[in-house]
Every structure is written in structure tokens, then in C-alpha cells.
Coordinates of N, CA and C in Angstrom, one line a residue:
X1 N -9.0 39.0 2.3 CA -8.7 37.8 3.0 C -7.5 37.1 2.4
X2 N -6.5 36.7 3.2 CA -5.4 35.9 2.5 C -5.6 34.3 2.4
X3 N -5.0 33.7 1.2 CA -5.4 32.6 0.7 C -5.3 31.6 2.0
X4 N -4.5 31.4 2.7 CA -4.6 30.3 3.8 C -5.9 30.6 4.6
X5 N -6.3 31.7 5.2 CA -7.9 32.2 5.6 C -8.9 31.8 4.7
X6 N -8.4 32.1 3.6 CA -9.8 31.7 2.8 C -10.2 30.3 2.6
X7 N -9.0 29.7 2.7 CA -9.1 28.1 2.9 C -9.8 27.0 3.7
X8 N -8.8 27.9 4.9 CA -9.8 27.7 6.2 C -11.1 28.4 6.6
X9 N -11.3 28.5 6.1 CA -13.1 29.3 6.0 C -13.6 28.3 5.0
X10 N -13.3 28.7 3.9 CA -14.0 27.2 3.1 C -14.2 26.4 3.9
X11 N -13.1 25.4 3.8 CA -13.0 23.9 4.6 C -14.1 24.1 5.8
X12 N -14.4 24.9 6.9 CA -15.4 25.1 7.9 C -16.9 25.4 7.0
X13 N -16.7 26.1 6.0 CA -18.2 26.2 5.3 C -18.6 24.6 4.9
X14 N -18.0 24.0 4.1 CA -18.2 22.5 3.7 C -18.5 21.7 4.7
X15 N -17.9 22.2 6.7 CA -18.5 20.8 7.2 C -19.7 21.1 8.0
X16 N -20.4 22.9 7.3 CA -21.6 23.0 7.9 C -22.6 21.9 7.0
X17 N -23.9 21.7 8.1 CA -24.9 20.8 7.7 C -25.2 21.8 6.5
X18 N -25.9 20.3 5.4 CA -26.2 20.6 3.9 C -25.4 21.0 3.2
X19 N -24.1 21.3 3.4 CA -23.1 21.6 2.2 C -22.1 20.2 2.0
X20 N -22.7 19.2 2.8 CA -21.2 18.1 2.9 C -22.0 17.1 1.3
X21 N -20.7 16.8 0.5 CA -20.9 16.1 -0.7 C -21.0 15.0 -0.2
X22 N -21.5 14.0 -0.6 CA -21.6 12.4 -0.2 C -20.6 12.1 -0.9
X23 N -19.8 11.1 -0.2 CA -18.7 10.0 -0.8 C -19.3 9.1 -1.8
X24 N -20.2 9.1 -1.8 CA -21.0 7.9 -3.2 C -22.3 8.8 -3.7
X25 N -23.1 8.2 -4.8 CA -24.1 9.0 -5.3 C -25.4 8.6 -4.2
X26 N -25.4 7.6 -3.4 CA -26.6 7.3 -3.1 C -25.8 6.6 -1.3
X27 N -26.4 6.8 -0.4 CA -25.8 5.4 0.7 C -27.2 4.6 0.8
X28 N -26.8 3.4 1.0 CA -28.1 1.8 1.0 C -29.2 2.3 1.6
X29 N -28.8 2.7 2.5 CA -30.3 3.2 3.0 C -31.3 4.2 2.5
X30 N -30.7 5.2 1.7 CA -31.2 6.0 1.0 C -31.6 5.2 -0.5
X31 N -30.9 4.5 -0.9 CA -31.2 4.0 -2.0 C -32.2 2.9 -1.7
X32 N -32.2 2.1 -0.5 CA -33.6 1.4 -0.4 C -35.1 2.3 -0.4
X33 N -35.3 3.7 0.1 CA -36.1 3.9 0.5 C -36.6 4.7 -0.8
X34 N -35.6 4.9 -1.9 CA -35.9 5.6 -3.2 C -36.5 4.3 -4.3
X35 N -36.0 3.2 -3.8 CA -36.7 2.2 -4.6 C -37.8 1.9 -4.3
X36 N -37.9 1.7 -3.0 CA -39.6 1.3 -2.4 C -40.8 2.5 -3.0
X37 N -39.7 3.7 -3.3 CA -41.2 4.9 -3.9 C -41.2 4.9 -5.1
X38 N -40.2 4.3 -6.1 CA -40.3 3.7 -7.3 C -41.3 2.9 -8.0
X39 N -40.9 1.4 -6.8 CA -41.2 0.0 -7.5 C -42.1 -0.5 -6.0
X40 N -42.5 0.3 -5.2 CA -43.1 -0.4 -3.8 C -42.1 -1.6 -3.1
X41 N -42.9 -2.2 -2.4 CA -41.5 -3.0 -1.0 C -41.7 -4.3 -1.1
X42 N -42.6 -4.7 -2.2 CA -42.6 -6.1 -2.6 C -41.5 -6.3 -4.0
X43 N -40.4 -7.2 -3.1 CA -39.1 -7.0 -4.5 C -39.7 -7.8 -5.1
X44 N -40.3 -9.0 -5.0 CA -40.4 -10.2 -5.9 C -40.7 -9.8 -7.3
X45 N -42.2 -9.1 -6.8 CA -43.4 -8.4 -7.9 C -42.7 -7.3 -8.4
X46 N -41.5 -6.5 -7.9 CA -40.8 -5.6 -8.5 C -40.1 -6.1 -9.8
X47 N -39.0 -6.9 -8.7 CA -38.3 -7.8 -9.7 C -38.8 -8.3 -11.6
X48 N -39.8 -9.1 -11.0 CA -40.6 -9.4 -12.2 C -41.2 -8.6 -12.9
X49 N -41.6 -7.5 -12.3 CA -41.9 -6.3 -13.1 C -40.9 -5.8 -14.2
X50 N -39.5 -5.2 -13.6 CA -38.7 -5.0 -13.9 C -38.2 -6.0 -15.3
X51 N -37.9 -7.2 -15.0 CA -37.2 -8.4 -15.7 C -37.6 -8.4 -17.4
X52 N -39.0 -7.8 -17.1 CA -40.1 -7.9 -18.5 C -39.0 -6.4 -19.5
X53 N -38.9 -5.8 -18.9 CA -37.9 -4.6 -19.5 C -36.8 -4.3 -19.7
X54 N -36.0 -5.6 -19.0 CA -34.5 -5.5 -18.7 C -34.1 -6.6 -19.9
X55 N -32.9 -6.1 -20.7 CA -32.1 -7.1 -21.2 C -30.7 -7.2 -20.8
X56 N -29.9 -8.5 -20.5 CA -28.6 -8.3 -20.7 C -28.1 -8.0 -21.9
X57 N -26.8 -7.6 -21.7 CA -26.1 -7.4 -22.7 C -25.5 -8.9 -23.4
X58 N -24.0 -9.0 -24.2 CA -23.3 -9.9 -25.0 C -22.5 -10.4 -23.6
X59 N -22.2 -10.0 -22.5 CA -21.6 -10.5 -21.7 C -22.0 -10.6 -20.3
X60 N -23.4 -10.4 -20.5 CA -24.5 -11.3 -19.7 C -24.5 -10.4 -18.8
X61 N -23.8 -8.9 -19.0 CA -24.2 -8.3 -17.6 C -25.7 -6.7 -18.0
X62 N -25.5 -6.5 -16.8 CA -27.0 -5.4 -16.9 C -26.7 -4.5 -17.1
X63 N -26.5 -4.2 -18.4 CA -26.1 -2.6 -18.7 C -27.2 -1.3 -18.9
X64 N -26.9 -0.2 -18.9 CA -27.9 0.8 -19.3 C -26.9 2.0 -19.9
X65 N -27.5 2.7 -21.0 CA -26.9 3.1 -21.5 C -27.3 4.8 -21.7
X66 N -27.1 6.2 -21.6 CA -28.3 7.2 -22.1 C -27.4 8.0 -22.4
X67 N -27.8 9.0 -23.8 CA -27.0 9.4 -23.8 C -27.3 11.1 -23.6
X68 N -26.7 12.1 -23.3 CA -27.9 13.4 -22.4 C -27.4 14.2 -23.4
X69 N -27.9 15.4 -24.1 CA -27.2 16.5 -24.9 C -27.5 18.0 -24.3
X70 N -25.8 18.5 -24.4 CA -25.9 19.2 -23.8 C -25.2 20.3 -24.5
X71 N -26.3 21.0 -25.4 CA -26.4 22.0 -26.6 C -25.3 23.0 -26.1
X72 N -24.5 23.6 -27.2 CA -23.2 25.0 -26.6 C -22.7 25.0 -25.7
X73 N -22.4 23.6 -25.3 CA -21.1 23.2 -24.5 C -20.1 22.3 -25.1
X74 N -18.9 22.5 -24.8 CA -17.8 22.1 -25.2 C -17.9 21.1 -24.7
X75 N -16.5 20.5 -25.0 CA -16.2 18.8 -24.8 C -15.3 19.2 -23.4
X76 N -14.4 20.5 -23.8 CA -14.0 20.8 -22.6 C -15.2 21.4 -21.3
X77 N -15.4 22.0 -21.7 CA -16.1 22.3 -20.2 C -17.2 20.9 -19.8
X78 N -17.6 20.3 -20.6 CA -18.3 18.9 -19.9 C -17.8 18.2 -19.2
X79 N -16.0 18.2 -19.8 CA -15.4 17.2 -19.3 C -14.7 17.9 -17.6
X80 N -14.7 19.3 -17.6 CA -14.5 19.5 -16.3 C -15.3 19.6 -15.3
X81 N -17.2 20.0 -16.3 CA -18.0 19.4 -14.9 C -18.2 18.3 -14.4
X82 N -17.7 17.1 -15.4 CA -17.8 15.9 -15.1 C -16.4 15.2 -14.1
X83 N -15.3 16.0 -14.5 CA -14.6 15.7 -13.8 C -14.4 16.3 -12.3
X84 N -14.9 17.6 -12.4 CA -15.4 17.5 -10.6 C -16.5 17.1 -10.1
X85 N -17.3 16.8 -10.7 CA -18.8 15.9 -9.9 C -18.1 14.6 -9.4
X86 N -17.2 13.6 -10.4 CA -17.0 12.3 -10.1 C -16.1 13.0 -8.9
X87 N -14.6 13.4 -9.0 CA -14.0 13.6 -7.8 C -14.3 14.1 -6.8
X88 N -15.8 14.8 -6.7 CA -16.4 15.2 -5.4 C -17.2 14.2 -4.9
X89 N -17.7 13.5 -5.5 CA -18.6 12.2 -5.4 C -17.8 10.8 -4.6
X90 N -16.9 10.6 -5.8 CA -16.0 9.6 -5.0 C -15.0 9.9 -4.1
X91 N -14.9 9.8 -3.0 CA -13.9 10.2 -2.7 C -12.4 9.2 -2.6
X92 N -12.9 7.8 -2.4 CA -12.0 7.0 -2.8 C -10.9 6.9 -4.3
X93 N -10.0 7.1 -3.9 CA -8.9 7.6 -5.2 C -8.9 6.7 -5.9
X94 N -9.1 5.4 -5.8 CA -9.0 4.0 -6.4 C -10.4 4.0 -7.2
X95 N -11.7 4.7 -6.7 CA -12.8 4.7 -7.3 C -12.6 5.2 -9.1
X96 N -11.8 5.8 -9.3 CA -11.6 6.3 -11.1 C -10.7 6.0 -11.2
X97 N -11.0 5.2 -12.0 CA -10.1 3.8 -12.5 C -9.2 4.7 -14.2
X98 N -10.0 5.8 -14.7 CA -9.4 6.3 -15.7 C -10.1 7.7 -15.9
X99 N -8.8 8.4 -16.2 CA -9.6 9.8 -16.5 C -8.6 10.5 -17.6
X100 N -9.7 10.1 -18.7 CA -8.5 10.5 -19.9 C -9.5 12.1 -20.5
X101 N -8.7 13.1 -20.7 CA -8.9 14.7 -21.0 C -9.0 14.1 -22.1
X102 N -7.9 14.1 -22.7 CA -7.9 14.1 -24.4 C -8.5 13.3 -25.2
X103 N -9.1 11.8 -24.4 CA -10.4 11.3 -25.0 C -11.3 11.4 -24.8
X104 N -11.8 12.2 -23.5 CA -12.7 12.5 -23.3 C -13.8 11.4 -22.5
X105 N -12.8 10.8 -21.7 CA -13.8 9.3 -21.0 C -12.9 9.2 -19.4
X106 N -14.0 9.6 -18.6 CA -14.1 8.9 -17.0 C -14.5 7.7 -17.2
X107 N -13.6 7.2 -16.0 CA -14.4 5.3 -15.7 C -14.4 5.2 -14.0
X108 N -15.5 4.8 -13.8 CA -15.6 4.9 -12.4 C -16.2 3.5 -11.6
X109 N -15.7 3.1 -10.9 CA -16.0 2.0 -10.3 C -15.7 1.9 -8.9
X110 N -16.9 1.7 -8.3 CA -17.3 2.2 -6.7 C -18.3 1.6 -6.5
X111 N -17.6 0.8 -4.9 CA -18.9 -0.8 -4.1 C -20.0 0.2 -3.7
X112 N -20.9 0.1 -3.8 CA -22.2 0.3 -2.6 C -22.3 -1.0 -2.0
X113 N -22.2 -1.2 -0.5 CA -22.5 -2.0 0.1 C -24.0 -2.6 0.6
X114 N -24.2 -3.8 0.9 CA -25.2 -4.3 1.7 C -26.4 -3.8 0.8
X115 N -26.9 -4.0 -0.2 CA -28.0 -3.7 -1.0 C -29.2 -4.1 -0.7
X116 N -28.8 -5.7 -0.4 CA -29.9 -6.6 0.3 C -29.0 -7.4 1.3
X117 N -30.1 -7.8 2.0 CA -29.2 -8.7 3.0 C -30.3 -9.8 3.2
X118 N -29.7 -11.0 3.9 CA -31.3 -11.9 3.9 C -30.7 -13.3 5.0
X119 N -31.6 -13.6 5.7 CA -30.8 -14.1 6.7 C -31.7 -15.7 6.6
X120 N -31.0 -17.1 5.6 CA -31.7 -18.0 5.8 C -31.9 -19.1 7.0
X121 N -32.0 -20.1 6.5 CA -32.2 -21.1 7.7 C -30.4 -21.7 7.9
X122 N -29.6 -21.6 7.0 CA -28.1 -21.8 7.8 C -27.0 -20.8 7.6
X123 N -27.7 -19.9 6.4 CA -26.7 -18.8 6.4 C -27.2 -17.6 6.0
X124 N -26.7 -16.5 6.5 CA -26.8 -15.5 6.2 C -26.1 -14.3 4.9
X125 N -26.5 -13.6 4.5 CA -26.1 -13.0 3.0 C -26.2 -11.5 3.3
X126 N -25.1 -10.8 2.5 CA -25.2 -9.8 2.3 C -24.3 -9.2 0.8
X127 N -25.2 -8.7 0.2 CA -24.9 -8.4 -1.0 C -24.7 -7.2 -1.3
X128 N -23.3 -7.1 -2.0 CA -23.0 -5.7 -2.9 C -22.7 -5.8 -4.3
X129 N -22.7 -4.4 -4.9 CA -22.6 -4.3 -6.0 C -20.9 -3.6 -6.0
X130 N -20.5 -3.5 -7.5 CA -19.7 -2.4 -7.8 C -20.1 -2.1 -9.4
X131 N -20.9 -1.1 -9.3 CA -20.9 -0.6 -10.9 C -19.9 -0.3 -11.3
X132 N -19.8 0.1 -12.9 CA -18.8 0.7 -14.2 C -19.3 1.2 -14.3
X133 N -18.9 2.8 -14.0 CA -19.9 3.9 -14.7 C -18.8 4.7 -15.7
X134 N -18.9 4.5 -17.0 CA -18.2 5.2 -18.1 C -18.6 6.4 -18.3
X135 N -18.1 7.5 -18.5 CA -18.8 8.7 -19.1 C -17.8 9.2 -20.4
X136 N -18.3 9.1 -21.5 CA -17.9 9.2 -22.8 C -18.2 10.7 -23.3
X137 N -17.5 11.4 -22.9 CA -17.7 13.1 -23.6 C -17.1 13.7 -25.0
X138 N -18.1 14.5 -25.5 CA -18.0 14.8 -26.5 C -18.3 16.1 -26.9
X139 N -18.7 16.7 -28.0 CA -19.3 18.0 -28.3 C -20.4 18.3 -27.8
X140 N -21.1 18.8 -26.7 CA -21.8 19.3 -26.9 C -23.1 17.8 -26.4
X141 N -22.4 17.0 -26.1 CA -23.0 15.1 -25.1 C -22.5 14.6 -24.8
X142 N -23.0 14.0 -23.8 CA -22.3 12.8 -22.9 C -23.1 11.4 -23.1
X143 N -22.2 10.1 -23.4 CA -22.9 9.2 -22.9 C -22.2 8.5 -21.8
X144 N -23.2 7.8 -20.8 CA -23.2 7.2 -19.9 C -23.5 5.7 -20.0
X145 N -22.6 5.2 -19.5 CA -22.8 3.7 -19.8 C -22.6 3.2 -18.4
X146 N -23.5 2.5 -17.5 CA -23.5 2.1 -16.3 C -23.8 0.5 -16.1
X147 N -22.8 0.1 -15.9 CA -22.7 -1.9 -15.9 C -22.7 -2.5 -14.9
X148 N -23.3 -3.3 -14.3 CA -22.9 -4.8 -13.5 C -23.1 -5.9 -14.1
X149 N -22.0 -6.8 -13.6 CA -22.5 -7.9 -14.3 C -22.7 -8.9 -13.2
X150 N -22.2 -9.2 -11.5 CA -22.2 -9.7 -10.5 C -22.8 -9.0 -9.3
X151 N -23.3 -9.9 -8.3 CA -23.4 -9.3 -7.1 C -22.1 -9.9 -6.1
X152 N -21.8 -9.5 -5.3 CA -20.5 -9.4 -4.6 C -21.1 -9.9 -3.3
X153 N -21.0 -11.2 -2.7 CA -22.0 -11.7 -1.6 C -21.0 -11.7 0.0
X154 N -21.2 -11.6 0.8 CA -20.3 -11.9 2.1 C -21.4 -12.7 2.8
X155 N -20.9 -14.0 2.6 CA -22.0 -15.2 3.3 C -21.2 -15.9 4.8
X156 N -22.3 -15.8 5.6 CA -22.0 -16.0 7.0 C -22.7 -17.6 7.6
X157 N -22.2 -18.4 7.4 CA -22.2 -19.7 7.8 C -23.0 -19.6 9.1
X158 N -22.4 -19.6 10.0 CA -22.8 -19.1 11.7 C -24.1 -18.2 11.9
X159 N -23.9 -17.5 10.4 CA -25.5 -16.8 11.0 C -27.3 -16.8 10.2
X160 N -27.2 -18.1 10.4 CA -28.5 -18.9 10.2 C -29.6 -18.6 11.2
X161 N -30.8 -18.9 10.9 CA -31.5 -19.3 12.2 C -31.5 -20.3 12.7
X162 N -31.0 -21.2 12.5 CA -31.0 -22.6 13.9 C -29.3 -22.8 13.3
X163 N -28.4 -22.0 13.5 CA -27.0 -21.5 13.9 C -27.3 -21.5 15.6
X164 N -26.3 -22.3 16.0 CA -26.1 -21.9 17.6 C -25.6 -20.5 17.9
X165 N -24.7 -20.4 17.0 CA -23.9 -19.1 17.6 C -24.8 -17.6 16.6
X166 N -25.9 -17.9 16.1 CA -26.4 -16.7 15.8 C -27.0 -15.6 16.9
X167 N -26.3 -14.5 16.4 CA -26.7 -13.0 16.9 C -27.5 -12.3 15.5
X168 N -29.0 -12.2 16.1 CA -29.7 -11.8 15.4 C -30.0 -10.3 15.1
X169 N -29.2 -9.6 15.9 CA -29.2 -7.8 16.3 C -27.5 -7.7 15.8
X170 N -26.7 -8.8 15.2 CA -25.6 -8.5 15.0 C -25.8 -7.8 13.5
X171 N -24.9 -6.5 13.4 CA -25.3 -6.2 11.8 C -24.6 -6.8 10.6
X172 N -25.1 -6.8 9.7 CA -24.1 -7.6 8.3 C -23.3 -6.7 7.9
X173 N -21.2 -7.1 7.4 CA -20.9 -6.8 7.3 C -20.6 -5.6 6.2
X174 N -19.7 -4.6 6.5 CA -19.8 -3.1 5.9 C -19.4 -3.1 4.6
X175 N -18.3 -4.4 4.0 CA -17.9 -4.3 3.3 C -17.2 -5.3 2.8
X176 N -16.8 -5.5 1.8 CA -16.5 -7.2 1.1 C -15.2 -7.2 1.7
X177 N -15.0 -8.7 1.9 CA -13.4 -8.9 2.6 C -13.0 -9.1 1.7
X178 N -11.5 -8.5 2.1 CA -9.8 -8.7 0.9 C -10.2 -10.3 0.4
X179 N -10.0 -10.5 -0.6 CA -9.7 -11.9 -0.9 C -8.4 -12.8 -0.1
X180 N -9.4 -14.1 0.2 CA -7.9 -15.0 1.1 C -8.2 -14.6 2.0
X181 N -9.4 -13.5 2.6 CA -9.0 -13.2 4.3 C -9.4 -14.3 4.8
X182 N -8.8 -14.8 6.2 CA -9.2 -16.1 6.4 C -9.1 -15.4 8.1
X183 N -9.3 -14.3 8.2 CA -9.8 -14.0 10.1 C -11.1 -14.4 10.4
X184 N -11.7 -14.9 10.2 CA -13.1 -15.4 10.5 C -13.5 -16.6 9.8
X185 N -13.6 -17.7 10.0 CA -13.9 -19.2 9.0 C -14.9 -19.0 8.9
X186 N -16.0 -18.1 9.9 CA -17.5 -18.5 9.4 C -17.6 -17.5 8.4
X187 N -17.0 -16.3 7.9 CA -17.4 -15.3 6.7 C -16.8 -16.2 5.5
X188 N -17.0 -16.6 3.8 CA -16.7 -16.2 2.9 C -17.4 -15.6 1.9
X189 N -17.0 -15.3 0.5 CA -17.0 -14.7 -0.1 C -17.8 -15.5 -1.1
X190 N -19.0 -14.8 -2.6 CA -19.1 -15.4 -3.2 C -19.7 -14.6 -4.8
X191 N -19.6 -15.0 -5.9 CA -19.7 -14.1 -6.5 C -20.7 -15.0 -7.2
X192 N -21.9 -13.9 -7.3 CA -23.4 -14.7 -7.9 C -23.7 -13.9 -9.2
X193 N -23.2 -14.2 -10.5 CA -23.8 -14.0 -11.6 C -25.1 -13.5 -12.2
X194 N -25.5 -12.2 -12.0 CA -26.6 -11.8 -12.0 C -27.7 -12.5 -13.4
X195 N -26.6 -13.1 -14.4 CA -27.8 -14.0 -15.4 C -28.2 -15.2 -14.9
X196 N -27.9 -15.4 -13.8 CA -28.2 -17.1 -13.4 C -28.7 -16.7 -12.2
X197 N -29.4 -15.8 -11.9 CA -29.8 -15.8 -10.8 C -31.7 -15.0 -11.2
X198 N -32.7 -15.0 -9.7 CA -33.8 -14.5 -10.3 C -33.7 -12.6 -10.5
X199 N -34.3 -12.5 -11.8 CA -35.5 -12.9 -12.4 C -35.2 -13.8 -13.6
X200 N -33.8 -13.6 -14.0 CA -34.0 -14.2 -15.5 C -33.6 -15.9 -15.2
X201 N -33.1 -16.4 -14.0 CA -33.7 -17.8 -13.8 C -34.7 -17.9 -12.7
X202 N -36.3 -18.3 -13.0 CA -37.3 -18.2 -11.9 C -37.1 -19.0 -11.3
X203 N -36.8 -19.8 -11.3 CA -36.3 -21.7 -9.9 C -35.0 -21.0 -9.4
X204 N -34.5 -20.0 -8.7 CA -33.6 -19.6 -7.8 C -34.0 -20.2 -6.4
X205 N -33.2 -20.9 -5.8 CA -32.7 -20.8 -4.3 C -32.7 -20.0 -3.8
X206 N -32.3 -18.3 -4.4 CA -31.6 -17.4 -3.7 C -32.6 -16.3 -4.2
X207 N -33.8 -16.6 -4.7 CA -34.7 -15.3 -5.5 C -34.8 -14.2 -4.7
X208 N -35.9 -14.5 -3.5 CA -35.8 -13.6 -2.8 C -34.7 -12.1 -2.0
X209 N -33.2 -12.9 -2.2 CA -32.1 -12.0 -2.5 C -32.1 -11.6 -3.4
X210 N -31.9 -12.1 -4.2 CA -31.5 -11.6 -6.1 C -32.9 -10.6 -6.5
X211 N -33.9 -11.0 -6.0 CA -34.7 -10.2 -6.0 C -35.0 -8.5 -5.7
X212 N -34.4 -8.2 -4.5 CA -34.2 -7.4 -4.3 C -32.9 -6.3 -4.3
X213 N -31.8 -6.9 -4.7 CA -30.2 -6.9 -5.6 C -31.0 -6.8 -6.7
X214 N -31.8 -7.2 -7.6 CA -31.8 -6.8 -8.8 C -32.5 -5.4 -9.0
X215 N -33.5 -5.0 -7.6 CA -34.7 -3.7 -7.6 C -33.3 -2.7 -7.5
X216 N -32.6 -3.2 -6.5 CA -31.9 -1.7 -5.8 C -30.9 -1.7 -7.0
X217 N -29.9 -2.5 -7.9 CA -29.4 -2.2 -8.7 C -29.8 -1.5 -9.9
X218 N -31.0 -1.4 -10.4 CA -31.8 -0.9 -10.9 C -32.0 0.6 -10.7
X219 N -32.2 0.7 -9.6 CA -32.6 2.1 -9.1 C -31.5 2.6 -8.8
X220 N -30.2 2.3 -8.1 CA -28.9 2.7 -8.2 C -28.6 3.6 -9.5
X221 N -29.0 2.7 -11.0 CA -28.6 3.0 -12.1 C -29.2 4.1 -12.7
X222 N -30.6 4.8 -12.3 CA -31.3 5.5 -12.0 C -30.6 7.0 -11.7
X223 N -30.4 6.8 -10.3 CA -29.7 7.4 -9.5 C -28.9 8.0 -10.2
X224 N -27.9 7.2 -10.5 CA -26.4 7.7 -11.3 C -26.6 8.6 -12.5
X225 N -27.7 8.3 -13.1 CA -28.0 8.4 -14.4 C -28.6 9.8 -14.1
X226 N -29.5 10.3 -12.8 CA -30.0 11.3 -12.6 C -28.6 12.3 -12.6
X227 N -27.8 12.2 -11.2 CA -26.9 13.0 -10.9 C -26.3 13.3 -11.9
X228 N -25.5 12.3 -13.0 CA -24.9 12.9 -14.2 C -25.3 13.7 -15.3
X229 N -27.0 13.6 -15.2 CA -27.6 14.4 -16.1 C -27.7 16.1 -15.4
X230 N -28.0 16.1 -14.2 CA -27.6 17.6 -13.3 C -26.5 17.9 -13.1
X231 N -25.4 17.2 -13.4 CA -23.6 17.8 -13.3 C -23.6 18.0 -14.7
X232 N -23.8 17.7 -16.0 CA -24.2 18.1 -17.6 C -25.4 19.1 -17.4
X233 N -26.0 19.2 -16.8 CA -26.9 20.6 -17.3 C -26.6 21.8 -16.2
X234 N -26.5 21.2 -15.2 CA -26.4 22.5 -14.3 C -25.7 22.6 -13.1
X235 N -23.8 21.8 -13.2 CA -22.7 21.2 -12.5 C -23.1 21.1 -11.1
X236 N -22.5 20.9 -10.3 CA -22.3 20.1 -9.3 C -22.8 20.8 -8.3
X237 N -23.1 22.5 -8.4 CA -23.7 23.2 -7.4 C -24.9 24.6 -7.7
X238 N -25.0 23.9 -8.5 CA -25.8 24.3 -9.7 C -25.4 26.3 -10.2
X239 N -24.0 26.5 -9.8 CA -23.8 27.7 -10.4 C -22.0 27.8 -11.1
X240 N -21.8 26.3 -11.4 CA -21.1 26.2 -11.7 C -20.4 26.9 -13.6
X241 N -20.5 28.0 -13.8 CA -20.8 28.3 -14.8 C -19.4 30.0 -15.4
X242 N -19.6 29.9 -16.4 CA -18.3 30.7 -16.8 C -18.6 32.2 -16.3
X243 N -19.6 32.6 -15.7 CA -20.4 34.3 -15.5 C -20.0 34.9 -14.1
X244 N -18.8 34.6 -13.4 CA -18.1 35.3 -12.2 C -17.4 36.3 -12.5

């Protein structure tokens, strides 16, 4: 078969069902419904569950750290399974913020949107994250270091319940607006400090949000932590390996 054929055969094999890579490790909906089998569907009781085990870090944000070993493997070949799991993962070019060979460190940073959403009595919320996910390669291990320190809020004025102009079937928005967008007066923006918010302050305004932003970020962290442990033991399609 000549290489342009073979190409094109690929490219058609990848957009059969069950071979398409996801653009992110998890989409919201999947990662809600991985948390609920986790931690069950009460965030509050999650939350607090959680809180009891969680520390911040020196810069107040939620870090997790692990480090996976991955015996008679090189620093090079880790770093190329790792370097195609992240670039098949993200597809966003902007999402790897650094990809250094010779030190041996990806940095990745990519929004999941709408984690929680929560619609009060004058405004409505929708909350995203963007983790830091470092991956630090070495002889033979990897560590992963996966950080937030904010949630990323898109707050809707207009869509309260005793809002006149609320549409209650309207969905919350996909994605955080550019900073300064000013096409819509009733959307802005707001950035809620995950230390000042619940669980680790219980007199929150906003618990019941932060509550459930804190389960799904949690289980996000999870997530990530899983897939990088199966692109280090057994790459990205699980026969990714030097024996062709």
C-alpha cells in the first residue's frame, strides 16, 4: 500500500466508533457520573468527607502529587509515551504549555468545563476548572503533579429564579468568556479561590457549589492520575511497545 493510502485508511480507521481519542481525559458528564460511583450524589457529605483528607499546599491551592515506577524503562521511552498520550489527549495546541525532552518535564494545562452548575435565587453559576498537570520523567518514574488553585465561575445575573428574563431549559455556558468580553452584560466572570471557599470555609454562601467543584475536582485528579499511570505502564493503546 503506498504511504498517502495508508494514510488515508488510517485517518478512516480512527473515525470508526471506539477508536476516536477524547480531546480531554474525562468530558463533565462522564466525570460527574465517575464521581457519583466514587463518593455518591450527595456533594455536601462528599465534600466533607473528602475535606478531612485534603490539604492545601504553601499557595493555597489543591495539589496532588504520585509518583508511579516504571522498572527497565528509560527516561527516553517514558518520555515518548508520555509525550504521545498528552498530544493525543489534548488536542488543543495551547493545552502544553511546555515540553522539554532534555529535562524531561510536560506541563499541561486544559479547562474542563461546567463541573458544577447551580442556579440561585438571582443568579446563576457555572463553574470550571483548569488543572496543571506536570509530568516530571526520569529513569525508570514518573512524577505527576496535578494542581488547582481556583474555580473559573461564568455568573449569569439574568438567570435567577425570580429573574424575569430567566430561561430555565437554557443551558450554562460551554466555556469561560475571553476576558473584557462585554457581548452580554448579564454574563461575568469570577474567580473563587478554592481556600476560601467550602469545605475548608463551612459558613460559605456558595457551599453547595464549591461543594460539588470540590467532589468533581477531586475525581478529575483521579482520573488524570489513572490515565498517566496506563500511558507509563502500558502506552496509549496498550501495544505501544519496542516488539514490531
Amino acid at each position: 500500500m503506498k504511504c498517502k493510502e495508508f494514510l488515508l485508511a488510517l485517518v478512516a480507521a480512527l473515525m470508526l466508533p471506539g477508536t476516536y481519542v477524547e480531546a480531554q481525559v474525562m468530558k463533565a458528564a462522564d466525570l460527574e457520573k465517575y464521581a457519583k460511583e466514587r463518593y455518591g450524589d450527595k456533594w455536601l457529605d462528599a465534600a466533607q468527607n473528602l475535606a478531612s483528607s485534603l490539604t492545601l499546599d504553601k499557595n493555597e491551592s489543591l495539589t496532588y502529587q504520585q509518583v508511579i515506577e516504571a522498572p527497565g524503562k528509560s527516561k527516553q521511552q517514558l518520555y515518548v509515551a508520555l509525550n504521545y498520550w498528552a498530544t493525543a489527549t489534548f488536542k488543543d495546541k495551547q493545552a502544553i504549555t511546555l515540553n522539554d525532552k532534555e529535562a524531561g518535564c510536560i506541563i499541561i494545562s486544559s479547562t474542563i468545563t461546567n463541573i458544577a452548575e447551580h442556579m440561585g435565587t438571582l443568579n446563576k453559576y457555572s463553574v470550571s476548572i483548569t488543572p496543571v498537570i506536570r509530568l516530571d520523567i526520569k529513569e525508570g518514574r514518573v512524577r505527576v503533579t496535578y494542581t488547582v488553585q481556583n474555580y473559573d465561575v461564568l455568573a449569569d445575573i439574568s438567570g435567577g429564579w425570580l429573574s424575569p428574563t430567566n430561561e430555565k431549559d437554557k443551558p450554562y455556558a460551554d466555556a469561560k468568556r475571553k476576558k473584557d468580553d462585554k457581548t452580554n452584560a448579564n454574563l461575568y466572570d469570577e474567580t473563587w479561590e478554592i481556600a476560601k471557599h467550602y469545605p475548608f470555609v463551612p459558613k460559605d454562601n456558595k457551599k453547595r457549589t464549591c461543594a460539588k467543584a470540590l467532589v468533581m475536582t477531586h475525581a478529575y485528579s483521579n482520573a488524570v492520575l489513572d490515565k498517566v499511570n496506563e500511558a507509563v505502564k502500558n502506552g496509549l493503546v496498550g501495544n505501544d511497545d519496542d516488539d514490531w
